[in-house]
Short mmCIF file of C-alpha atoms in Angstrom, two decimals:
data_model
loop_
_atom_site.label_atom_id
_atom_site.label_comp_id
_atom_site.label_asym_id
_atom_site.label_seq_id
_atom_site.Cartn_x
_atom_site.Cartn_y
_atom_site.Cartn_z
CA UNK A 22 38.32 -48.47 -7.77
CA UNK A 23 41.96 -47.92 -7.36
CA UNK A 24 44.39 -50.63 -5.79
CA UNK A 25 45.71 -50.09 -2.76
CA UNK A 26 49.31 -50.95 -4.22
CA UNK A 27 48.36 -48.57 -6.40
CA UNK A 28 47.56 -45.35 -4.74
CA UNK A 29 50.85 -46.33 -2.41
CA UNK A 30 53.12 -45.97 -5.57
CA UNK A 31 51.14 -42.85 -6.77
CA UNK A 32 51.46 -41.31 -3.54
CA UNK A 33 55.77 -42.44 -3.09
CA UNK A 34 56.30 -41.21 -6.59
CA UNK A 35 54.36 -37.67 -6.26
CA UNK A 36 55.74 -37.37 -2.97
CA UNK A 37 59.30 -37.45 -4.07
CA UNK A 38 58.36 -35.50 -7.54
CA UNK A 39 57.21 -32.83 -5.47
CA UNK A 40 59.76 -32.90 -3.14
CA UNK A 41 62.43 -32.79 -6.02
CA UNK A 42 60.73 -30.00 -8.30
CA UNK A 43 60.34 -27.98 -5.59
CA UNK A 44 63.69 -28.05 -3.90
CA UNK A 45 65.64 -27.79 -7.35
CA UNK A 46 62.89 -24.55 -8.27
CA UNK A 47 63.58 -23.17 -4.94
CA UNK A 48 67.44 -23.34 -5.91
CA UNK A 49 67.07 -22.10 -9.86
CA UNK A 50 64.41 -19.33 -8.19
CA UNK A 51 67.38 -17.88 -5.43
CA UNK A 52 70.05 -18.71 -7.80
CA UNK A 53 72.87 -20.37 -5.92
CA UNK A 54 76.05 -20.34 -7.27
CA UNK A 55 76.12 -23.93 -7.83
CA UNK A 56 72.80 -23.76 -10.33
CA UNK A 57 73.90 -20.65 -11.91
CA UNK A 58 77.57 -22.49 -13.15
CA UNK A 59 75.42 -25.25 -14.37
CA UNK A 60 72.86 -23.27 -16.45
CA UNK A 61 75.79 -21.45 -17.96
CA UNK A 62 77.68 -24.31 -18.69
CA UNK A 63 74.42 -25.50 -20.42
CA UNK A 64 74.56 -22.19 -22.98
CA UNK A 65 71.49 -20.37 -21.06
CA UNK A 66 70.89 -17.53 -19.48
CA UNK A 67 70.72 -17.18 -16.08
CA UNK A 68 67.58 -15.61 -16.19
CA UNK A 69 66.27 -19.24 -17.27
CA UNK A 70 66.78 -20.13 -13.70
CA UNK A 71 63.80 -17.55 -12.81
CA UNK A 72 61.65 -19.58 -15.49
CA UNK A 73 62.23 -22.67 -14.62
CA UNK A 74 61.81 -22.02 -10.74
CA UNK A 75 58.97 -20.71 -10.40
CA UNK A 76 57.00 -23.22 -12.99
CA UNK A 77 58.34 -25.52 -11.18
CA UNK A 78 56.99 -24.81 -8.04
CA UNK A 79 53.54 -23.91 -9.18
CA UNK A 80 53.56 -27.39 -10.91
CA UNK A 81 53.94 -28.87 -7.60
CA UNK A 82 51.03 -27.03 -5.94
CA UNK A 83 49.17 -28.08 -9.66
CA UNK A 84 50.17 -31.63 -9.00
CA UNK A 85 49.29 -31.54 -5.26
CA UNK A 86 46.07 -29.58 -4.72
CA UNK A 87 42.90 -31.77 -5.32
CA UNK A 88 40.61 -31.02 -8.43
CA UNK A 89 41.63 -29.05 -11.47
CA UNK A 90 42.56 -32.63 -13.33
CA UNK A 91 43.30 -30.04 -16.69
CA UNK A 92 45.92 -28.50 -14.70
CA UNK A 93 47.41 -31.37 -13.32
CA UNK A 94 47.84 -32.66 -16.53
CA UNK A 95 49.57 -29.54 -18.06
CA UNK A 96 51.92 -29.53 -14.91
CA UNK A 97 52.90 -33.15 -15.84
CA UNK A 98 53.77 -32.33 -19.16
CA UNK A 99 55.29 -29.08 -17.93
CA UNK A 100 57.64 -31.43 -15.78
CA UNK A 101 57.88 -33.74 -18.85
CA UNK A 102 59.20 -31.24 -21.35
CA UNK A 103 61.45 -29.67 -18.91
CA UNK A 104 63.39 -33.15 -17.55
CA UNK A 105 63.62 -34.38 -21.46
CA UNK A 106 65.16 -30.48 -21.82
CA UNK A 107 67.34 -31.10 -18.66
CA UNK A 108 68.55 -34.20 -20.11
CA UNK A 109 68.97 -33.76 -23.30
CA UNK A 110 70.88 -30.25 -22.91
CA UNK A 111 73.24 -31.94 -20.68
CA UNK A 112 74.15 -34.42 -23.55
CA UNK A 113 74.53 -31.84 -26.41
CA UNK A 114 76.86 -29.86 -23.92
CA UNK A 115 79.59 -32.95 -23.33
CA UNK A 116 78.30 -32.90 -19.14
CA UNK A 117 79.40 -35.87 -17.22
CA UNK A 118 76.85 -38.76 -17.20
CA UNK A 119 76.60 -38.33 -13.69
CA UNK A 120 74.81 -35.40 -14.11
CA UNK A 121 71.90 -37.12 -16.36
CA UNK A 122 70.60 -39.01 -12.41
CA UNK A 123 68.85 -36.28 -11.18
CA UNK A 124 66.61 -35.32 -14.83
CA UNK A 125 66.35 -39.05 -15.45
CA UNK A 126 64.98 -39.53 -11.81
CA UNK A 127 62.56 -37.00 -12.26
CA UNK A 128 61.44 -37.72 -15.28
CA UNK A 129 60.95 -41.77 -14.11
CA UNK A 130 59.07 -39.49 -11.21
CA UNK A 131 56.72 -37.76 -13.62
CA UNK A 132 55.75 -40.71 -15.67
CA UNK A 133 55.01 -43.24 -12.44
CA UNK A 134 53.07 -40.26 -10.94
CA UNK A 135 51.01 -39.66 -13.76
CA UNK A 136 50.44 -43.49 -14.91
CA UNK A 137 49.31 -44.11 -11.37
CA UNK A 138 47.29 -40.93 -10.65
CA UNK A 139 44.11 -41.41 -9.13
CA UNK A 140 40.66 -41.55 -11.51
CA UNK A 141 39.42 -37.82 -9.98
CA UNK A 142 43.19 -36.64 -10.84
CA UNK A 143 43.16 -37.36 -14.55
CA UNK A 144 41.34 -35.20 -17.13
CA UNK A 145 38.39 -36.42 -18.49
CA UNK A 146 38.74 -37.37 -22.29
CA UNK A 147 36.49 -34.82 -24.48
CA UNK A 148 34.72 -36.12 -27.35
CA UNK A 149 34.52 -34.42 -30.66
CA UNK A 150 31.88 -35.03 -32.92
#
């Protein structure tokens, strides 16, 4: 049985994960001006933007939507690989360190989400024998 204190920090932490993947895939997906300087400061194309807005918003609906643990589970490491990406392209391009917060947040997001995720939201370990 999960701890009350528990499903309270699962819930805090997937609420603002969600919140944050789906408001920065919203932006990548419309491609504001803003996010399009950024990417192309990064050395990507803009069509990246397309990419990495609309994974990220079906991740959130993965993350959100009860059952389909297997899913869930690729979404977090979907949001995994992308915030390491985030983070450590803006190193090898010389950005500010300022602009490490937001990946870093997200990925601190994405690992207390999944560590605290609910026993019915985790996939179940196969066995091989």
């Amino acid at each position: 049985m999960m701890k009350k204190r528990d499903k309270i920090i699962y819930w805090i932490a997937t609420a603002w994960l969600a919140l944050g993947m789906l408001s920065t895939g919203i932006v990548q997906l419309i491609k504001m001006k803003e996010e399009v300087a950024v990417i192309t400061q990064l050395g990507y194309p803009t069509y990246f933007l397309t990419l990495l807005g609309i994974w990220k918003i079906l991740g959130v609906v993965a993350i959100l939507v009860p059952r389909s643990p297997l899913l869930k589970e690729w979404a977090y490491a979907g949001f995994f690989f992308a915030m390491t990406g985030a983070v450590f392209s803006h190193i090898a391009s010389g950005s500010a360190a300022s602009e490490l917060f937001g990946p870093l947040l997200l990925l601190v997001l994405t690992a207390v989400s999944w560590f605290f995720r609910p026993t019915g939201r985790k996939a179940s370990t196969l066995s091989v024998a």
